[in-house]
XYZ file of C-alpha atoms in Angstrom:
418
model
C 109.739 122.837 109.050
C 112.110 121.757 106.412
C 113.842 124.604 104.449
C 112.799 124.701 100.682
C 116.432 124.482 99.835
C 116.718 121.178 101.981
C 113.839 119.473 100.376
C 115.393 116.559 98.126
C 112.577 114.366 96.963
C 115.159 111.882 95.400
C 116.813 110.949 98.596
C 115.113 107.974 100.677
C 115.506 109.554 104.014
C 113.203 112.332 102.828
C 110.463 109.603 102.439
C 111.093 108.415 106.101
C 110.278 111.743 107.591
C 106.928 111.772 109.497
C 104.002 112.144 107.092
C 103.124 115.886 108.429
C 106.802 117.090 107.677
C 106.606 115.777 104.142
C 103.357 117.270 103.416
C 104.536 120.519 104.631
C 107.436 120.281 102.362
C 105.068 119.760 99.670
C 102.972 122.825 100.639
C 106.131 124.787 100.407
C 106.932 123.338 97.046
C 103.413 124.258 95.705
C 103.866 127.748 96.885
C 107.036 128.240 94.644
C 106.674 130.128 91.437
C 107.434 127.083 89.128
C 108.118 123.452 89.589
C 111.602 122.540 91.005
C 114.027 120.370 89.103
C 115.250 117.437 91.261
C 118.516 115.409 90.543
C 118.198 111.696 90.264
C 119.770 109.186 92.434
C 122.021 106.730 90.170
C 121.085 103.286 91.421
C 123.562 100.479 90.959
C 122.735 97.916 87.996
C 119.941 100.395 86.925
C 121.539 103.677 86.388
C 119.590 106.968 86.345
C 119.317 110.217 84.345
C 119.899 113.890 85.071
C 116.773 114.450 86.995
C 113.257 115.328 86.796
C 110.800 118.379 87.394
C 108.337 117.620 90.447
C 104.827 118.409 89.404
C 103.188 119.110 92.853
C 100.004 121.352 91.775
C 96.623 119.954 91.118
C 96.385 122.029 87.834
C 99.689 120.822 86.693
C 99.200 116.881 87.506
C 95.622 117.130 85.869
C 96.617 118.773 82.620
C 99.928 116.516 82.256
C 97.569 113.548 82.597
C 95.186 114.534 80.099
C 97.810 115.384 77.495
C 99.286 111.945 76.946
C 100.417 112.534 73.562
C 103.002 115.034 75.017
C 103.481 113.674 78.622
C 104.273 109.977 77.718
C 104.230 106.942 79.816
C 106.908 105.510 77.689
C 109.629 104.356 78.183
C 108.559 104.036 81.884
C 106.057 105.529 84.299
C 106.565 103.473 87.427
C 110.424 104.059 87.589
C 112.235 107.046 87.748
C 115.216 105.827 85.937
C 114.518 104.037 82.722
C 113.787 100.301 83.622
C 116.122 97.892 82.004
C 115.044 95.201 79.911
C 115.624 92.487 82.425
C 113.010 94.220 84.727
C 110.814 95.694 82.054
C 109.780 91.977 80.884
C 107.955 91.771 84.481
C 106.965 95.108 85.354
C 106.580 96.638 81.976
C 102.922 96.356 81.564
C 100.422 98.526 79.880
C 101.075 101.526 82.156
C 104.300 102.018 80.598
C 102.766 102.351 77.073
C 101.153 105.119 74.998
C 98.521 104.414 72.406
C 97.945 102.655 70.324
C 99.623 99.775 72.275
C 98.148 101.109 75.381
C 94.650 101.422 74.172
C 94.882 97.790 72.606
C 95.830 96.322 76.033
C 93.336 98.487 77.926
C 90.621 97.371 75.567
C 91.276 93.787 76.234
C 91.619 93.885 79.962
C 88.735 96.279 80.476
C 86.824 93.069 80.121
C 87.389 92.533 83.749
C 85.802 95.653 84.819
C 82.393 95.716 82.862
C 79.373 96.571 84.966
C 78.192 93.039 84.363
C 81.353 91.442 85.865
C 81.489 93.657 88.797
C 77.958 93.343 89.464
C 78.426 89.417 89.663
C 81.085 89.931 92.008
C 78.830 91.657 94.546
C 78.061 88.505 96.546
C 81.675 87.157 96.188
C 82.988 90.383 97.593
C 80.569 90.267 100.690
C 81.262 86.878 101.451
C 85.083 87.210 101.230
C 84.936 90.375 103.507
C 82.673 88.405 105.931
C 84.943 85.255 106.065
C 88.213 87.601 106.711
C 86.296 89.193 109.534
C 85.252 85.914 111.009
C 88.767 84.648 110.866
C 89.937 87.850 112.398
C 87.326 87.507 115.212
C 88.479 83.941 115.749
C 92.204 85.005 116.050
C 91.816 88.171 117.995
C 93.221 91.478 117.532
C 96.742 91.780 116.079
C 98.165 93.292 112.901
C 95.296 94.759 110.901
C 97.206 94.953 107.751
C 98.297 91.263 107.931
C 94.755 89.963 109.207
C 92.390 92.079 107.418
C 93.497 95.093 104.877
C 95.945 92.969 102.788
C 93.779 89.740 102.340
C 90.824 91.087 100.784
C 92.223 92.657 97.733
C 94.582 89.856 97.003
C 91.743 87.394 97.376
C 89.315 89.142 95.204
C 92.105 89.557 92.206
C 93.100 85.967 92.663
C 89.500 84.949 92.353
C 88.847 87.009 89.464
C 91.800 85.362 87.546
C 91.009 81.936 88.882
C 94.209 81.568 90.737
C 93.685 78.515 93.204
C 93.604 79.426 96.870
C 96.580 77.427 97.695
C 98.689 80.155 95.780
C 97.178 83.431 97.516
C 99.666 83.577 100.470
C 102.574 83.277 97.854
C 100.936 86.083 95.713
C 100.694 88.173 98.841
C 104.273 87.663 99.639
C 105.672 88.256 96.360
C 103.259 91.604 96.284
C 104.894 92.942 99.351
C 108.287 92.478 97.952
C 107.289 94.538 94.524
C 105.656 96.989 96.545
C 108.224 97.263 99.218
C 111.239 97.382 96.800
C 112.856 100.117 98.588
C 112.093 98.764 102.269
C 114.823 96.942 103.985
C 111.983 94.542 105.588
C 111.120 93.174 102.280
C 114.351 93.624 100.117
C 117.256 94.433 102.092
C 117.871 97.387 100.372
C 119.235 100.031 102.408
C 118.776 103.936 101.757
C 122.562 104.252 100.749
C 122.003 101.878 97.869
C 125.246 100.063 98.364
C 125.875 97.624 95.622
C 125.666 94.387 97.673
C 122.391 95.392 99.242
C 120.952 96.523 95.908
C 121.972 93.290 94.169
C 120.381 91.232 96.992
C 117.132 93.179 96.637
C 116.943 93.221 92.951
C 117.254 89.338 93.179
C 114.318 89.326 95.392
C 112.419 91.688 93.116
C 113.167 89.649 89.992
C 112.180 86.316 91.710
C 108.944 87.894 92.855
C 108.237 89.287 89.277
C 109.107 85.755 87.739
C 107.038 83.742 90.253
C 103.854 85.834 89.502
C 104.457 86.110 85.608
C 104.961 82.263 85.472
C 101.749 81.689 87.744
C 99.657 83.782 85.479
C 101.050 82.617 82.079
C 100.729 78.779 82.952
C 97.104 79.520 83.770
C 96.757 81.213 80.671
C 98.155 78.113 78.928
C 95.734 75.908 80.458
C 92.675 78.431 79.708
C 93.407 78.515 75.955
C 93.225 74.667 75.708
C 90.217 74.580 78.168
C 88.354 77.671 78.866
C 86.384 77.885 81.895
C 84.607 81.280 81.424
C 86.644 82.945 84.124
C 88.477 86.385 83.565
C 91.775 84.649 82.143
C 89.722 82.693 79.701
C 88.164 86.008 78.522
C 91.697 87.486 78.186
C 93.295 84.781 76.187
C 90.615 83.721 73.808
C 88.611 85.674 71.314
C 89.703 87.860 68.347
C 91.688 90.062 70.573
C 93.663 88.276 73.209
C 96.830 88.717 75.397
C 100.011 86.683 74.742
C 101.410 84.684 77.789
C 103.640 87.615 78.495
C 101.322 90.214 78.369
C 99.034 88.094 80.625
C 101.915 87.610 83.205
C 102.617 91.369 83.192
C 98.973 92.263 83.504
C 98.483 90.026 86.598
C 101.448 91.674 88.105
C 99.861 94.969 87.472
C 96.492 93.980 88.409
C 97.613 92.205 91.824
C 100.045 95.020 92.683
C 97.798 98.090 91.681
C 94.737 96.424 93.114
C 96.210 95.472 96.242
C 98.421 98.684 97.052
C 95.317 100.960 96.776
C 92.900 98.924 98.375
C 94.796 97.460 101.157
C 96.203 100.902 102.147
C 93.060 102.779 101.824
C 91.404 100.219 104.468
C 94.195 100.615 106.785
C 94.256 104.103 106.478
C 90.530 104.229 106.853
C 90.735 102.296 110.194
C 93.372 104.887 111.425
C 91.276 107.763 110.132
C 88.166 106.776 111.830
C 89.866 106.129 114.867
C 91.617 109.512 115.061
C 88.438 111.140 114.019
C 85.402 109.455 115.894
C 83.071 112.150 114.749
C 83.650 111.171 110.983
C 82.957 107.506 112.023
C 79.835 108.532 113.849
C 78.579 110.526 110.835
C 79.150 107.743 108.551
C 77.450 104.949 110.651
C 74.538 107.288 110.984
C 73.848 106.524 107.294
C 76.257 104.026 106.042
C 74.690 103.429 102.657
C 74.123 107.144 101.845
C 77.522 108.250 103.141
C 80.279 105.463 102.278
C 80.795 106.792 98.689
C 81.940 110.105 99.843
C 83.946 108.454 102.659
C 85.785 106.168 100.281
C 86.861 108.877 98.127
C 87.907 111.184 101.076
C 89.780 108.380 102.427
C 91.734 107.794 98.865
C 92.225 111.697 98.783
C 93.712 112.112 102.138
C 95.782 109.022 102.233
C 96.839 108.864 98.272
C 98.236 105.376 98.259
C 100.018 105.912 94.964
C 102.375 108.923 95.336
C 103.661 109.422 91.888
C 104.113 108.238 88.474
C 106.533 109.590 85.949
C 105.969 111.011 82.540
C 108.548 111.898 79.640
C 108.057 114.894 77.231
C 107.857 113.826 73.491
C 108.252 117.619 72.472
C 108.885 121.070 73.749
C 105.569 122.616 75.638
C 104.679 125.414 77.684
C 102.377 124.463 80.705
C 101.005 126.918 83.325
C 103.881 129.541 82.526
C 106.741 126.695 82.516
C 108.762 125.572 79.610
C 109.377 121.914 79.261
C 111.848 120.476 76.718
C 111.500 117.308 74.638
C 113.009 114.400 76.729
C 112.405 116.161 80.270
C 111.178 113.803 82.921
C 108.297 114.965 85.172
C 106.885 113.231 88.129
C 103.255 113.569 89.008
C 102.881 114.055 92.763
C 99.406 112.834 93.441
C 99.800 113.314 97.216
C 100.592 116.868 96.757
C 97.942 117.465 94.048
C 95.428 116.188 96.724
C 96.399 118.678 99.256
C 96.223 121.579 96.687
C 94.830 124.775 98.560
C 93.525 126.173 95.390
C 91.360 123.080 94.949
C 90.573 121.724 98.390
C 89.116 123.705 101.279
C 90.935 122.748 104.418
C 92.822 120.164 102.528
C 94.540 118.745 105.626
C 91.151 117.990 107.161
C 89.721 114.747 106.865
C 86.135 115.193 106.043
C 83.915 112.618 104.584
C 81.186 115.250 103.514
C 83.675 116.789 101.281
C 81.951 117.846 97.843
C 83.087 118.138 95.224
C 86.154 116.206 95.774
C 88.031 115.811 92.566
C 91.000 114.160 93.947
C 93.647 112.303 91.923
C 93.996 109.306 94.112
C 93.357 106.888 91.182
C 95.413 108.786 88.789
C 94.663 111.984 86.974
C 92.223 112.244 84.236
C 93.155 110.733 80.842
C 93.860 107.313 79.437
C 95.710 106.119 82.472
C 92.988 106.514 85.111
C 92.592 103.514 87.179
C 90.550 100.776 85.400
C 89.844 99.366 88.827
C 88.721 102.413 90.800
C 84.974 101.373 91.053
C 86.254 97.815 92.214
C 88.520 99.385 94.778
C 85.893 101.484 96.230
C 83.437 98.315 96.183
C 85.976 96.540 98.344
C 86.268 99.412 100.828
C 82.622 99.595 101.063
C 82.111 95.843 101.889
C 84.982 95.883 104.204
C 84.027 98.680 106.322
C 80.522 97.735 106.367
C 81.637 94.311 107.926
C 84.275 95.939 110.347
C 82.096 98.847 111.649
C 78.798 96.891 111.978
C 80.316 93.582 113.524
C 83.072 95.067 115.468
C 81.513 98.385 116.410
C 84.470 99.150 118.783
C 87.603 98.415 116.525
C 90.097 101.073 116.519
C 93.764 101.417 115.581
C 96.295 101.439 118.325
C 99.535 103.659 118.179
C 100.901 104.752 115.201
C 101.334 102.730 111.925
C 104.518 101.358 110.805
C 104.956 103.106 107.269
C 106.338 101.744 104.128
C 109.848 103.271 103.212
C 109.039 104.169 99.565
C 108.785 107.130 97.251
C 106.143 105.307 95.186
C 103.695 103.778 97.622
C 102.282 105.440 100.695
C 101.977 102.300 102.362
C 101.279 100.919 105.885
C 103.041 97.776 106.503
C 101.925 97.106 110.181
C 98.902 98.575 112.160
C 97.961 97.269 115.568
C 94.248 97.259 116.416
C 92.053 96.322 119.136
C 88.087 95.729 119.237
C 87.366 97.035 122.803
């Protein structure tokens, strides 16, 4: 057990600890009288501030999420230090905005997630999942993330945007770099943040952002001249439309956010059903009737997005704690999803859990994930394919986890089908 005084959420080595140790550390933090203040790392070429308050209780995370006027997403929600302009141009998207700018962009891009659009995608989702499993069967067992979990969300999002199939592998590689920006496997950045490693890693990150931004922007230019009825055509035409820069940033947000939640939930799902065969048996006894709750429990238990940042626009007291204008807070969704005051036996994986007010898709409020329903549909079609066509599929050994304080990711997971 890690002593409370030794818990430093800013240090990358903390995030290399076994997950059980990390969750125990958050349990201890939830037991404190008030949120702890954590000093920031100063990252070469980016900088950093004095630090942030770690909001680890469900009540704090949900209240801050609802009060977006005070707990602001500006200037930055997806980075602890303020993001310099040369990064924000690619990764600044609407998750780093407040209303009215956020409301305008969300109103435009919500066209991608209307019931009509999602219902039209049902056959495409089922076909994509079936083809991915067909290919996995032909290739034989290997890396579950590479062969199965990572492929569906990237394909779905690229198909939504009208990105040609020849670019799908490139999109996946660039997405891995963006998601794994603190993992040496993808960027070469080591936990000690030496300048030479950080410079090399930031170069890879910039190139990934530029490549995806330009891919979407070029497609937007084409659709303005020759609309085809696909999502990009909807986003760049009409009375309210995205600029080329906004479209590029939205595509990066969509492919990154859409990939990380779904791919990791699918990978964690296989691991959880392997470790808890009783839960798998219960699911398969009534798949259609139980898969919705199962998806929510997988997302709660795994919490693919660990945290987002908010910045205080004014002084406020919340749950007995005083915060000042300019303070930073991190909303730790992973900890909120294990809060003993909200979830009975929170460390137990239980697909019958009801109610399940998890914050795995973000807390309530204007920044709740637009694609939550799509993510659960992707999980549903993939688990239906896997568990019916490969009834003996299971993971082998322990996952190779992403080294990150932002994404609770699985990089590699070996599986077998017998």
